[in-house]
Coordinates of C-alpha atoms and ligand atoms in Angstrom, one line a residue:
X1 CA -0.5 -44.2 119.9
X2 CA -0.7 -47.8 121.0
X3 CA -3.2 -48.5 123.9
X4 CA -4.3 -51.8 125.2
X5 CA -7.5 -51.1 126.7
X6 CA -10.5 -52.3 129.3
X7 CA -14.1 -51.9 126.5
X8 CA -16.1 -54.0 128.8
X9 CA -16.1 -55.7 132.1
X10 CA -15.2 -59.5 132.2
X11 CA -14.4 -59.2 128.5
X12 CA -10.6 -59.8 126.6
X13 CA -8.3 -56.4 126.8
X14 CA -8.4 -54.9 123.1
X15 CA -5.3 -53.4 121.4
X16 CA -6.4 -49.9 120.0
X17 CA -4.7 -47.1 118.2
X18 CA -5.8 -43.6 120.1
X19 CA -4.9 -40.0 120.4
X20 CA -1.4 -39.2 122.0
X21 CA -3.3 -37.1 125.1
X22 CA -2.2 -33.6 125.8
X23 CA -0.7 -32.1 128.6
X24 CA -3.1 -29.6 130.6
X25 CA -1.7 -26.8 133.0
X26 CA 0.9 -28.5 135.5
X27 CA 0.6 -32.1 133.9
X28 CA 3.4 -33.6 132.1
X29 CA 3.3 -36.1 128.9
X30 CA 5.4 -39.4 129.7
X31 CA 6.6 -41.8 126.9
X32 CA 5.6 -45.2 128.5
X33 CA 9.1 -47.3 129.1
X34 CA 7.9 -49.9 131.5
X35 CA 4.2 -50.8 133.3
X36 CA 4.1 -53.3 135.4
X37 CA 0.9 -56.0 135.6
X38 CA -0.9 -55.9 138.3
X39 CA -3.1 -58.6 139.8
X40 CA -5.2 -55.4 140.8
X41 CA -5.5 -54.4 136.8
X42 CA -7.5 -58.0 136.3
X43 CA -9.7 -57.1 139.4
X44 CA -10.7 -53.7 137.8
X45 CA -11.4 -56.0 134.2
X46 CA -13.7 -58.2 136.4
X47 CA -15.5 -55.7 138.0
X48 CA -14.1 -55.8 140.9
X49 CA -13.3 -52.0 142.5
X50 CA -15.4 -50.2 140.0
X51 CA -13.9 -48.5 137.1
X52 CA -15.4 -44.9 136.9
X53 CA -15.3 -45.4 132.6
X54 CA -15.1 -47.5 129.9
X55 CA -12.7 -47.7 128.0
X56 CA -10.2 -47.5 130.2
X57 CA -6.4 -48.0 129.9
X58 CA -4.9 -49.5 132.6
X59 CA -1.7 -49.7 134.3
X60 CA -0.9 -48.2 137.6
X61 CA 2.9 -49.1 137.9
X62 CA 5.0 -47.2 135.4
X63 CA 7.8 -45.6 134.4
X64 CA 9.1 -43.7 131.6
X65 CA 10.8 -40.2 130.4
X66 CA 8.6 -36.8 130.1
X67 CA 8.3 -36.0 126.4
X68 CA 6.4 -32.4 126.4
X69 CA 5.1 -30.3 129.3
X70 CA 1.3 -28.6 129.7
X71 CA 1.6 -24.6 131.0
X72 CA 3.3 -23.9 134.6
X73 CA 5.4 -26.6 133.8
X74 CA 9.4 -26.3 134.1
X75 CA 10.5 -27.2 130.2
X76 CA 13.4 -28.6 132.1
X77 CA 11.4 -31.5 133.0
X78 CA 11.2 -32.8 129.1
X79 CA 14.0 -35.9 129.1
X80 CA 13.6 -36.5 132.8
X81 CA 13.0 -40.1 133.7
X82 CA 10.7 -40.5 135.5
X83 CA 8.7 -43.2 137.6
X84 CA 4.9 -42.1 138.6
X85 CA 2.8 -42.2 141.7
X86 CA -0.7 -43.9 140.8
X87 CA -3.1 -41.5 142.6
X88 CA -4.2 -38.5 141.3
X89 CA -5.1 -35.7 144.6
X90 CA -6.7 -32.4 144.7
X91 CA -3.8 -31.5 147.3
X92 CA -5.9 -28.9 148.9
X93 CA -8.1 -30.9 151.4
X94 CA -8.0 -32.0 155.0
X95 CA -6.6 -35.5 153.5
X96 CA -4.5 -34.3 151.7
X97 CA -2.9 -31.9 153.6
X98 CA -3.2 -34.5 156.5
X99 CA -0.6 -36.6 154.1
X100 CA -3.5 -39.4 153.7
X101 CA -4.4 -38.6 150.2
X102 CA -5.8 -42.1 149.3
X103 CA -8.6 -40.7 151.0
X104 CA -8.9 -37.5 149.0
X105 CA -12.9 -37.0 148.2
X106 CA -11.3 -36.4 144.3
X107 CA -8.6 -39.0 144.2
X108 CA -8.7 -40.7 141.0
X109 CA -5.9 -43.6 140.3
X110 CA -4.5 -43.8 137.0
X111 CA -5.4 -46.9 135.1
X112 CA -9.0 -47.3 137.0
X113 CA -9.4 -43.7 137.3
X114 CA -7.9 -42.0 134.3
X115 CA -6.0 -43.8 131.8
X116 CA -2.6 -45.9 132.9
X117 CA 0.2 -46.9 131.5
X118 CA -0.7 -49.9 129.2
X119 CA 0.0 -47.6 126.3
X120 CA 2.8 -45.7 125.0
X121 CA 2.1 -42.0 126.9
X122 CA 0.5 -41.3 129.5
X123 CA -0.4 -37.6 131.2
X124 CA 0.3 -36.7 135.5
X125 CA 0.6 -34.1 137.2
X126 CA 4.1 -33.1 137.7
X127 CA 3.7 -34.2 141.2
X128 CA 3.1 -37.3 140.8
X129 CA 6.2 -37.9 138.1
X130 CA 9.1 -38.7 140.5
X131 CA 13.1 -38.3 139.3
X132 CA 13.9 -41.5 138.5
X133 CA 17.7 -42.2 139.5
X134 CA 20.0 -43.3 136.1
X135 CA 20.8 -46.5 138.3
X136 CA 17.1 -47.5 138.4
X137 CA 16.1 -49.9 135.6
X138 CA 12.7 -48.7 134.5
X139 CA 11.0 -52.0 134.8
X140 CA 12.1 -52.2 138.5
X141 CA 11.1 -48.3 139.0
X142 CA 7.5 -49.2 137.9
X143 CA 7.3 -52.6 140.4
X144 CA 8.2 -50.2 142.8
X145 CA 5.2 -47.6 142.2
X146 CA 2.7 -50.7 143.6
X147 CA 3.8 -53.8 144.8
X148 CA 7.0 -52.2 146.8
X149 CA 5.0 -49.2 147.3
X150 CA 2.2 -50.7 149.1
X151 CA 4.2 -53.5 150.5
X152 CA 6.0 -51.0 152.5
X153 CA 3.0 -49.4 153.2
X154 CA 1.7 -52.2 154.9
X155 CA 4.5 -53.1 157.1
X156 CA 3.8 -49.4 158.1
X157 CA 0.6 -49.6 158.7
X158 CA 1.4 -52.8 160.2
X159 CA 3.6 -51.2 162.6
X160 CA 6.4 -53.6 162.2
X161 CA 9.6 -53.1 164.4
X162 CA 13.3 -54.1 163.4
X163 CA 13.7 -58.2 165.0
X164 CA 10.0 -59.3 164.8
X165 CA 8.6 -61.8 162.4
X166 CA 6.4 -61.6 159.4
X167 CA 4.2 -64.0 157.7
X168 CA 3.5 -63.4 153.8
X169 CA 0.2 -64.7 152.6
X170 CA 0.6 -64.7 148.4
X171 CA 4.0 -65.0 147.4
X172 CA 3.0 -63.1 143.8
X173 CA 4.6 -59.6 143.5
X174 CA 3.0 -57.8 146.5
X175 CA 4.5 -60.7 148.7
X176 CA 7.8 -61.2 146.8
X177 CA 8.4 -57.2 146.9
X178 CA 7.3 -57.7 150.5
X179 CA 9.8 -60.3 151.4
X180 CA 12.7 -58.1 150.0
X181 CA 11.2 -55.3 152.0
X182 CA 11.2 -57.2 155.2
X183 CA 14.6 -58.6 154.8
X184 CA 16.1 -55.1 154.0
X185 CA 14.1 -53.8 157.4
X186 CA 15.7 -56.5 159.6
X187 CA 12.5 -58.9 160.2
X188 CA 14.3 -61.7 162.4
X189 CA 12.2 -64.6 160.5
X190 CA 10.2 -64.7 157.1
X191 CA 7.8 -67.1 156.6
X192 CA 5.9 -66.6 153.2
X193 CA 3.1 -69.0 152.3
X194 CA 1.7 -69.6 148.6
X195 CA -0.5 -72.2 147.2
X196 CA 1.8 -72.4 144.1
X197 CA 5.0 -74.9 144.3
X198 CA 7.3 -72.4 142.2
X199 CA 6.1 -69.3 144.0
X200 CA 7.0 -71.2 146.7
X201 CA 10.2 -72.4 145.7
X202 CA 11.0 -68.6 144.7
X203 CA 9.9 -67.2 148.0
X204 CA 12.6 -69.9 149.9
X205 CA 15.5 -68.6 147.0
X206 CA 14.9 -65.1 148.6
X207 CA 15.7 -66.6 152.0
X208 CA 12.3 -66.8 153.3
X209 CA 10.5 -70.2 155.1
X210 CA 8.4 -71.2 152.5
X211 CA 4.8 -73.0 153.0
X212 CA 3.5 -74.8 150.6
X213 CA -0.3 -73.8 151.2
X214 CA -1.3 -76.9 148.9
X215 CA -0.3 -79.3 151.2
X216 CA 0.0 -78.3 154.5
X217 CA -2.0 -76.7 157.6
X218 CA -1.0 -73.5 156.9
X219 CA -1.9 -72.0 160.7
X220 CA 0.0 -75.1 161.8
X221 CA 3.4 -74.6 159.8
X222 CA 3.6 -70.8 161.2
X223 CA 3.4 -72.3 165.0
X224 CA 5.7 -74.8 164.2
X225 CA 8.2 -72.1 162.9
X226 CA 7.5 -70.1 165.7
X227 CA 8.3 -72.6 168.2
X228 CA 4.1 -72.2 168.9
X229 CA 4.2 -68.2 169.1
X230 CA 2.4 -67.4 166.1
X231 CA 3.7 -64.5 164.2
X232 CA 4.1 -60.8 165.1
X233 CA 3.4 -59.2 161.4
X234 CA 1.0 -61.2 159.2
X235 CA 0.3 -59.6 155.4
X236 CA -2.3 -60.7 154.0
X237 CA -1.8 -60.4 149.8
X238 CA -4.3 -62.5 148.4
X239 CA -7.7 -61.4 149.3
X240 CA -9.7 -64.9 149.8
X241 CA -11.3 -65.8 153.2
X242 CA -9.5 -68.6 153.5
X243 CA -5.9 -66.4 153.2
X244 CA -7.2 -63.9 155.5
X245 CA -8.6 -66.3 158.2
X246 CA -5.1 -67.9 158.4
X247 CA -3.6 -64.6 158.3
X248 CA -5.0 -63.5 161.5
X249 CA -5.3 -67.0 163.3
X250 CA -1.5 -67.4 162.1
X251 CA -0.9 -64.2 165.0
X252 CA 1.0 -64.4 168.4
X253 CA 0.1 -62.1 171.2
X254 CA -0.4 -58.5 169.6
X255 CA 0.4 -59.5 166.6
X256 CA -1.3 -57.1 163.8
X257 CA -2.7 -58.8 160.5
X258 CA -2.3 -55.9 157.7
X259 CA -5.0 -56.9 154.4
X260 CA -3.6 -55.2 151.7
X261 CA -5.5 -58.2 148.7
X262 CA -8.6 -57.3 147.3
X263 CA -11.2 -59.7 149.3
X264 CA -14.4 -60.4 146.7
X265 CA -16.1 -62.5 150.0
X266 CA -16.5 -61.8 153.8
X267 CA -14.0 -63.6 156.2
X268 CA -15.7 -65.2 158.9
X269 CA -14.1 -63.9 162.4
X270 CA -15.0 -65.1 165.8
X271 CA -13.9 -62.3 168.5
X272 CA -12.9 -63.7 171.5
X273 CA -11.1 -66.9 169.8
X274 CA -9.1 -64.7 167.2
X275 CA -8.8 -61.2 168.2
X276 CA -9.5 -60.3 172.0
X277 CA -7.9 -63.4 173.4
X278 CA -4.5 -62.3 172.1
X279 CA -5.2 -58.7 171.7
X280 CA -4.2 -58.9 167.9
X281 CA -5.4 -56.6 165.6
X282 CA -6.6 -56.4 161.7
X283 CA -5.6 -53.3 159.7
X284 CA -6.9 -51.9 156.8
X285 CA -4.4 -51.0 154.0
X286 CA -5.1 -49.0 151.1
X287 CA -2.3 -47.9 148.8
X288 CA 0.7 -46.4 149.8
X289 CA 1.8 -42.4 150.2
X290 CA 3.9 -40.2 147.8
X291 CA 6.8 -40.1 151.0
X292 CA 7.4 -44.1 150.6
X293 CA 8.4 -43.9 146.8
X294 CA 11.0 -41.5 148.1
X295 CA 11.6 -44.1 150.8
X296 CA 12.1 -47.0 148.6
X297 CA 14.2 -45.0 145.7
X298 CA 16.3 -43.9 148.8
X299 CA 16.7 -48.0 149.7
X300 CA 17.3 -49.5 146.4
X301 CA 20.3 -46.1 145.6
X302 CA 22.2 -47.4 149.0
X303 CA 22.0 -51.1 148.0
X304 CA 19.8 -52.2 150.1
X305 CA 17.0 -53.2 148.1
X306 CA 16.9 -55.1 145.2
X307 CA 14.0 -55.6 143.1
X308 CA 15.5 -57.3 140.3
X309 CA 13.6 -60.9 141.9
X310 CA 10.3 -59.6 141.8
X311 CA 10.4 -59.3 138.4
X312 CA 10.2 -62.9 136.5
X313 CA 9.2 -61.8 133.2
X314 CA 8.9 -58.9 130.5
X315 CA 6.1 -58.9 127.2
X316 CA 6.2 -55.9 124.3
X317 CA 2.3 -53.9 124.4
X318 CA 1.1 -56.6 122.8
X319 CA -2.6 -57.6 123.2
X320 CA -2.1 -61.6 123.4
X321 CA 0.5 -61.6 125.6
X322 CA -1.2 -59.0 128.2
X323 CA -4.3 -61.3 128.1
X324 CA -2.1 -64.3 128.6
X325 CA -1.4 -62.3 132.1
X326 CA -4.7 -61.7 132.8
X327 CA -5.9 -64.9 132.5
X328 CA -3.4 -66.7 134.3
X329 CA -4.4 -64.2 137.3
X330 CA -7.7 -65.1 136.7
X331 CA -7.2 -68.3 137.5
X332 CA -4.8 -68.0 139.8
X333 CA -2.6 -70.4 138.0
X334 CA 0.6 -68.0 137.2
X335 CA 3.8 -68.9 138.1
X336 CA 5.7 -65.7 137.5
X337 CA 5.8 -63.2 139.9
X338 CA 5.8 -59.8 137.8
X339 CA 5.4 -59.6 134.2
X340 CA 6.2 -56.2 133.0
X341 CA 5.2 -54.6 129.9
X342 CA 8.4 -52.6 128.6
X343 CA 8.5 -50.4 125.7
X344 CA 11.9 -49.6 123.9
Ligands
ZN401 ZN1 -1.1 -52.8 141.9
ZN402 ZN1 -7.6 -33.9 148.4

Protein backbone atom coordinates (compact mmCIF):
# COMPACT_ATOMS: atom_id res chain seq x y z
CA UNK A 1 0.00 0.00 0.00
CA UNK A 2 0.72 3.74 -0.22
CA UNK A 3 2.38 5.25 2.90
CA UNK A 4 3.73 8.71 3.18
CA UNK A 5 6.07 8.40 5.97
CA UNK A 6 8.44 10.33 8.85
CA UNK A 7 12.43 8.34 7.90
CA UNK A 8 14.20 11.03 9.82
CA UNK A 9 13.63 13.98 12.10
CA UNK A 10 13.64 17.54 10.45
CA UNK A 11 13.87 15.75 7.06
CA UNK A 12 11.12 15.90 3.82
CA UNK A 13 8.07 13.14 4.45
CA UNK A 14 8.91 10.26 1.76
CA UNK A 15 6.18 8.50 -0.28
CA UNK A 16 6.79 4.61 0.19
CA UNK A 17 5.10 1.47 -0.94
CA UNK A 18 4.65 -0.99 2.33
CA UNK A 19 2.90 -4.04 3.58
CA UNK A 20 -1.01 -3.66 3.96
CA UNK A 21 -0.62 -4.51 8.14
CA UNK A 22 -2.74 -7.20 9.52
CA UNK A 23 -5.27 -7.20 11.97
CA UNK A 24 -4.23 -8.92 15.42
CA UNK A 25 -6.95 -10.24 18.01
CA UNK A 26 -9.63 -7.47 18.65
CA UNK A 27 -7.99 -4.90 15.99
CA UNK A 28 -9.76 -4.01 12.86
CA UNK A 29 -8.11 -3.10 9.34
CA UNK A 30 -9.45 0.39 8.03
CA UNK A 31 -9.26 1.55 4.31
CA UNK A 32 -7.97 5.13 4.88
CA UNK A 33 -10.83 7.65 3.30
CA UNK A 34 -9.83 10.82 4.88
CA UNK A 35 -6.73 12.13 7.47
CA UNK A 36 -6.64 15.20 8.34
CA UNK A 37 -3.09 17.46 8.79
CA UNK A 38 -2.24 18.26 11.79
CA UNK A 39 0.01 21.14 12.84
CA UNK A 40 0.87 18.45 15.67
CA UNK A 41 2.08 15.83 12.73
CA UNK A 42 4.92 18.69 11.69
CA UNK A 43 5.84 19.00 15.50
CA UNK A 44 6.42 15.14 15.70
CA UNK A 45 8.64 15.58 12.08
CA UNK A 46 10.66 18.25 13.98
CA UNK A 47 11.37 16.51 16.87
CA UNK A 48 9.22 17.95 18.88
CA UNK A 49 7.07 15.26 21.27
CA UNK A 50 9.36 12.42 20.54
CA UNK A 51 8.35 9.80 18.15
CA UNK A 52 8.95 6.32 19.86
CA UNK A 53 10.28 5.00 15.92
CA UNK A 54 11.36 5.76 12.75
CA UNK A 55 9.68 5.35 10.20
CA UNK A 56 6.73 6.38 11.27
CA UNK A 57 3.43 7.09 9.43
CA UNK A 58 1.56 9.70 10.62
CA UNK A 59 -1.82 10.92 10.87
CA UNK A 60 -3.91 10.99 13.96
CA UNK A 61 -7.26 12.38 12.51
CA UNK A 62 -8.91 9.79 10.28
CA UNK A 63 -11.66 8.24 8.95
CA UNK A 64 -12.48 5.48 6.75
CA UNK A 65 -14.46 1.96 6.34
CA UNK A 66 -13.25 -1.49 8.16
CA UNK A 67 -12.04 -3.82 5.36
CA UNK A 68 -11.09 -7.15 7.39
CA UNK A 69 -11.25 -7.96 11.08
CA UNK A 70 -8.31 -9.69 13.42
CA UNK A 71 -9.92 -12.84 15.85
CA UNK A 72 -12.69 -11.71 18.59
CA UNK A 73 -13.72 -9.36 16.20
CA UNK A 74 -17.66 -9.21 15.03
CA UNK A 75 -17.29 -9.89 11.02
CA UNK A 76 -20.20 -7.57 11.06
CA UNK A 77 -17.88 -4.68 11.56
CA UNK A 78 -16.27 -5.20 7.82
CA UNK A 79 -18.14 -2.20 5.64
CA UNK A 80 -18.69 -0.08 8.73
CA UNK A 81 -17.54 3.46 8.41
CA UNK A 82 -15.87 4.36 10.64
CA UNK A 83 -13.99 7.44 12.25
CA UNK A 84 -11.04 6.55 14.85
CA UNK A 85 -9.90 7.72 18.27
CA UNK A 86 -6.02 8.55 18.16
CA UNK A 87 -4.94 6.84 21.46
CA UNK A 88 -4.23 3.48 21.83
CA UNK A 89 -5.02 2.31 25.95
CA UNK A 90 -4.32 -0.86 27.83
CA UNK A 91 -8.05 -0.18 29.35
CA UNK A 92 -7.16 -2.06 32.45
CA UNK A 93 -5.42 0.51 34.67
CA UNK A 94 -6.25 2.99 37.33
CA UNK A 95 -6.33 5.73 34.24
CA UNK A 96 -7.99 4.04 32.37
CA UNK A 97 -10.59 2.89 34.30
CA UNK A 98 -10.58 6.41 35.93
CA UNK A 99 -11.73 7.55 32.16
CA UNK A 100 -8.32 9.58 31.87
CA UNK A 101 -6.66 7.33 29.46
CA UNK A 102 -4.18 9.96 27.94
CA UNK A 103 -2.43 9.17 30.97
CA UNK A 104 -2.39 5.40 30.52
CA UNK A 105 1.40 4.17 31.48
CA UNK A 106 0.95 2.21 27.71
CA UNK A 107 -0.88 4.70 25.73
CA UNK A 108 0.54 4.86 22.39
CA UNK A 109 -1.11 7.49 19.77
CA UNK A 110 -1.41 6.43 16.34
CA UNK A 111 0.69 8.38 13.93
CA UNK A 112 3.57 9.15 16.76
CA UNK A 113 3.03 6.01 18.46
CA UNK A 114 2.11 3.34 15.93
CA UNK A 115 1.44 4.13 12.41
CA UNK A 116 -1.44 6.80 11.36
CA UNK A 117 -3.43 7.41 8.79
CA UNK A 118 -1.23 9.07 6.00
CA UNK A 119 -1.51 5.83 4.09
CA UNK A 120 -4.19 3.86 2.67
CA UNK A 121 -5.02 1.27 5.87
CA UNK A 122 -4.44 1.53 8.93
CA UNK A 123 -4.96 -1.16 12.08
CA UNK A 124 -7.12 -0.14 15.83
CA UNK A 125 -8.47 -1.72 18.14
CA UNK A 126 -12.15 -2.07 17.64
CA UNK A 127 -12.55 0.36 20.46
CA UNK A 128 -11.17 2.96 19.17
CA UNK A 129 -13.11 2.65 15.50
CA UNK A 130 -16.26 4.66 16.18
CA UNK A 131 -19.74 4.27 13.87
CA UNK A 132 -19.48 6.84 11.68
CA UNK A 133 -23.08 8.27 10.92
CA UNK A 134 -23.93 8.07 6.77
CA UNK A 135 -24.64 11.92 7.23
CA UNK A 136 -20.99 12.54 8.34
CA UNK A 137 -18.59 13.38 5.42
CA UNK A 138 -15.44 11.51 6.14
CA UNK A 139 -13.21 14.50 5.84
CA UNK A 140 -15.19 16.29 8.56
CA UNK A 141 -15.37 12.89 10.78
CA UNK A 142 -11.47 12.93 10.78
CA UNK A 143 -11.24 17.02 11.76
CA UNK A 144 -13.33 15.95 14.31
CA UNK A 145 -10.98 13.00 15.88
CA UNK A 146 -8.35 16.19 16.87
CA UNK A 147 -8.99 19.56 16.37
CA UNK A 148 -12.93 19.25 17.48
CA UNK A 149 -11.98 16.62 19.76
CA UNK A 150 -9.57 18.50 21.79
CA UNK A 151 -11.14 21.78 21.25
CA UNK A 152 -13.96 20.51 23.16
CA UNK A 153 -11.83 19.03 25.46
CA UNK A 154 -10.36 22.15 26.38
CA UNK A 155 -13.48 24.17 26.99
CA UNK A 156 -13.92 21.22 29.35
CA UNK A 157 -11.09 21.31 31.00
CA UNK A 158 -11.51 24.93 30.85
CA UNK A 159 -14.66 24.70 32.70
CA UNK A 160 -16.59 26.94 30.42
CA UNK A 161 -20.24 27.79 31.35
CA UNK A 162 -23.17 28.65 28.80
CA UNK A 163 -23.09 33.06 28.56
CA UNK A 164 -19.31 33.52 29.30
CA UNK A 165 -16.66 34.64 26.89
CA UNK A 166 -13.86 32.97 25.17
CA UNK A 167 -10.77 34.24 23.67
CA UNK A 168 -9.09 31.96 20.82
CA UNK A 169 -5.39 32.31 20.48
CA UNK A 170 -4.48 30.58 16.78
CA UNK A 171 -7.28 30.84 14.54
CA UNK A 172 -5.76 27.41 12.44
CA UNK A 173 -7.96 24.34 12.86
CA UNK A 174 -7.81 23.81 16.72
CA UNK A 175 -9.17 27.53 17.01
CA UNK A 176 -11.52 27.54 13.99
CA UNK A 177 -13.06 23.98 15.28
CA UNK A 178 -12.97 25.87 18.62
CA UNK A 179 -14.96 28.82 17.46
CA UNK A 180 -17.79 26.54 16.09
CA UNK A 181 -17.64 24.75 19.34
CA UNK A 182 -18.11 27.80 21.36
CA UNK A 183 -20.77 29.22 19.34
CA UNK A 184 -22.81 25.87 19.35
CA UNK A 185 -22.19 25.88 23.47
CA UNK A 186 -23.70 29.39 23.85
CA UNK A 187 -20.32 31.52 24.59
CA UNK A 188 -21.96 35.18 24.81
CA UNK A 189 -18.84 36.80 22.88
CA UNK A 190 -15.93 35.18 20.71
CA UNK A 191 -12.99 36.95 20.20
CA UNK A 192 -10.35 34.88 18.19
CA UNK A 193 -6.93 36.34 17.62
CA UNK A 194 -4.44 35.21 14.77
CA UNK A 195 -1.32 36.78 13.40
CA UNK A 196 -2.53 35.86 9.79
CA UNK A 197 -4.95 38.57 7.91
CA UNK A 198 -7.07 35.60 6.12
CA UNK A 199 -7.16 33.44 9.29
CA UNK A 200 -8.31 36.41 10.57
CA UNK A 201 -10.77 37.32 8.12
CA UNK A 202 -12.15 33.57 8.31
CA UNK A 203 -12.40 33.63 12.08
CA UNK A 204 -14.83 37.13 11.71
CA UNK A 205 -16.94 35.03 8.65
CA UNK A 206 -17.68 32.51 11.55
CA UNK A 207 -19.06 35.29 13.62
CA UNK A 208 -16.29 35.68 15.89
CA UNK A 209 -14.32 39.32 16.87
CA UNK A 210 -11.40 38.96 15.03
CA UNK A 211 -7.70 40.39 16.13
CA UNK A 212 -5.36 40.92 13.89
CA UNK A 213 -2.29 39.91 16.12
CA UNK A 214 0.03 41.58 13.42
CA UNK A 215 -1.03 44.88 14.17
CA UNK A 216 -2.45 45.36 17.31
CA UNK A 217 -1.91 45.07 21.24
CA UNK A 218 -3.40 41.95 21.45
CA UNK A 219 -4.06 42.12 25.60
CA UNK A 220 -5.39 45.54 24.72
CA UNK A 221 -8.10 44.62 21.90
CA UNK A 222 -9.55 41.81 24.37
CA UNK A 223 -10.15 44.74 27.20
CA UNK A 224 -11.44 46.87 24.83
CA UNK A 225 -14.02 44.16 23.67
CA UNK A 226 -14.66 43.45 27.11
CA UNK A 227 -15.56 46.77 28.03
CA UNK A 228 -11.92 46.33 30.36
CA UNK A 229 -13.06 42.82 31.97
CA UNK A 230 -10.69 40.70 30.26
CA UNK A 231 -12.06 37.40 29.19
CA UNK A 232 -13.58 34.47 31.22
CA UNK A 233 -12.18 31.38 28.80
CA UNK A 234 -8.80 32.04 27.08
CA UNK A 235 -7.53 28.90 24.71
CA UNK A 236 -4.40 29.02 24.04
CA UNK A 237 -3.69 27.06 20.35
CA UNK A 238 -0.51 28.11 19.31
CA UNK A 239 2.18 27.17 21.69
CA UNK A 240 4.67 30.40 21.61
CA UNK A 241 5.34 32.43 24.78
CA UNK A 242 4.28 35.28 23.34
CA UNK A 243 0.54 33.55 22.61
CA UNK A 244 0.49 32.11 25.95
CA UNK A 245 1.56 35.27 27.90
CA UNK A 246 -1.38 37.15 26.27
CA UNK A 247 -3.56 34.30 26.77
CA UNK A 248 -3.39 34.45 30.44
CA UNK A 249 -2.86 38.35 30.88
CA UNK A 250 -5.93 38.58 28.33
CA UNK A 251 -8.08 36.99 31.68
CA UNK A 252 -10.77 38.80 33.80
CA UNK A 253 -11.30 37.84 37.40
CA UNK A 254 -11.26 33.81 37.55
CA UNK A 255 -10.88 33.58 34.34
CA UNK A 256 -9.03 30.00 33.36
CA UNK A 257 -6.42 30.04 30.48
CA UNK A 258 -6.69 26.26 28.97
CA UNK A 259 -2.90 25.58 26.74
CA UNK A 260 -3.87 23.02 24.48
CA UNK A 261 -0.51 24.24 21.58
CA UNK A 262 2.63 22.56 21.79
CA UNK A 263 4.95 25.35 23.59
CA UNK A 264 8.88 24.51 22.35
CA UNK A 265 9.93 27.64 24.96
CA UNK A 266 9.09 28.56 28.62
CA UNK A 267 6.50 31.41 29.14
CA UNK A 268 7.65 33.84 31.54
CA UNK A 269 4.82 34.34 34.40
CA UNK A 270 4.96 36.77 37.19
CA UNK A 271 2.43 35.46 40.16
CA UNK A 272 0.98 38.12 41.85
CA UNK A 273 0.60 40.43 38.63
CA UNK A 274 -1.01 37.49 36.39
CA UNK A 275 -2.47 34.81 38.41
CA UNK A 276 -3.09 35.55 42.26
CA UNK A 277 -4.23 39.09 41.71
CA UNK A 278 -7.27 37.89 39.78
CA UNK A 279 -7.42 34.46 40.97
CA UNK A 280 -7.15 33.13 37.34
CA UNK A 281 -5.91 29.99 36.61
CA UNK A 282 -3.74 28.03 33.78
CA UNK A 283 -4.76 24.41 32.79
CA UNK A 284 -3.10 21.87 31.31
CA UNK A 285 -4.77 20.13 28.28
CA UNK A 286 -3.75 17.01 26.80
CA UNK A 287 -5.96 15.32 24.16
CA UNK A 288 -9.34 14.65 24.51
CA UNK A 289 -11.46 11.42 25.89
CA UNK A 290 -13.18 8.61 23.84
CA UNK A 291 -16.88 10.10 25.52
CA UNK A 292 -16.31 13.68 23.59
CA UNK A 293 -16.19 11.94 20.01
CA UNK A 294 -19.59 10.56 21.03
CA UNK A 295 -20.36 14.13 22.21
CA UNK A 296 -19.44 15.84 19.12
CA UNK A 297 -20.99 13.04 16.58
CA UNK A 298 -24.14 13.59 18.81
CA UNK A 299 -23.76 17.72 18.01
CA UNK A 300 -23.01 17.68 14.43
CA UNK A 301 -26.33 14.62 13.82
CA UNK A 302 -28.79 17.42 15.59
CA UNK A 303 -27.47 20.25 13.47
CA UNK A 304 -25.73 21.89 15.66
CA UNK A 305 -22.32 21.69 14.60
CA UNK A 306 -20.90 22.25 11.49
CA UNK A 307 -17.49 21.47 10.55
CA UNK A 308 -17.69 21.97 7.03
CA UNK A 309 -15.50 25.69 7.79
CA UNK A 310 -12.76 24.24 9.34
CA UNK A 311 -11.93 22.52 6.50
CA UNK A 312 -10.36 24.96 3.64
CA UNK A 313 -8.73 22.46 1.54
CA UNK A 314 -8.30 18.69 0.44
CA UNK A 315 -4.73 16.97 -1.37
CA UNK A 316 -4.73 13.13 -2.81
CA UNK A 317 -1.59 10.91 -0.61
CA UNK A 318 0.61 12.56 -2.49
CA UNK A 319 4.13 13.28 -1.16
CA UNK A 320 4.58 17.04 -2.66
CA UNK A 321 1.53 18.17 -1.73
CA UNK A 322 1.71 16.79 2.03
CA UNK A 323 5.13 18.53 2.31
CA UNK A 324 3.70 21.61 0.80
CA UNK A 325 1.59 21.42 4.34
CA UNK A 326 4.27 20.82 6.36
CA UNK A 327 6.20 23.44 5.34
CA UNK A 328 3.82 26.08 5.37
CA UNK A 329 3.23 24.97 9.21
CA UNK A 330 6.66 25.19 9.59
CA UNK A 331 6.81 28.49 8.89
CA UNK A 332 3.84 29.39 10.16
CA UNK A 333 2.85 31.01 6.90
CA UNK A 334 -0.49 28.88 5.94
CA UNK A 335 -3.41 30.40 5.20
CA UNK A 336 -5.80 27.43 5.17
CA UNK A 337 -7.22 26.18 8.05
CA UNK A 338 -7.36 22.22 7.56
CA UNK A 339 -6.03 20.53 4.64
CA UNK A 340 -7.20 17.02 4.57
CA UNK A 341 -5.75 14.14 2.80
CA UNK A 342 -8.84 12.09 1.19
CA UNK A 343 -8.56 8.93 -0.53
CA UNK A 344 -11.42 7.86 -3.01
ZN1 LIG B 1 -3.86 16.91 16.03
ZN1 LIG C 1 -4.26 2.01 30.82
Amino acid sequence: MKAIRISGIGERLTQTHIAIPIPAAGEVLVAVRAAGICHSDAHYRSGIGSLRQLPITPGHEVAGIVESVGAGVSRERVGERVCLHYLVTCGKCSYCRGNIGQFCPDVAMIGKDRDGGYAEYICVPEQNAFTLPDEIPFTHAAVMMCSFATALHALRKARFAEGESVAIFGAGGLGTAAIALSAAMGASSIIAIDNIGAKVKAARSMGAIGIDASDTDVVEAVMDSTDGRGIDVALEFVGLPITSEQAVRSLGVQGRAAMVGLASAPTPLDMYRDLIGKEREVIGVSDHLPEEIDELLALVQQGRLDIAPVISNTVPLDETAVNKVFEEFDSYSGKGIRTVITIE
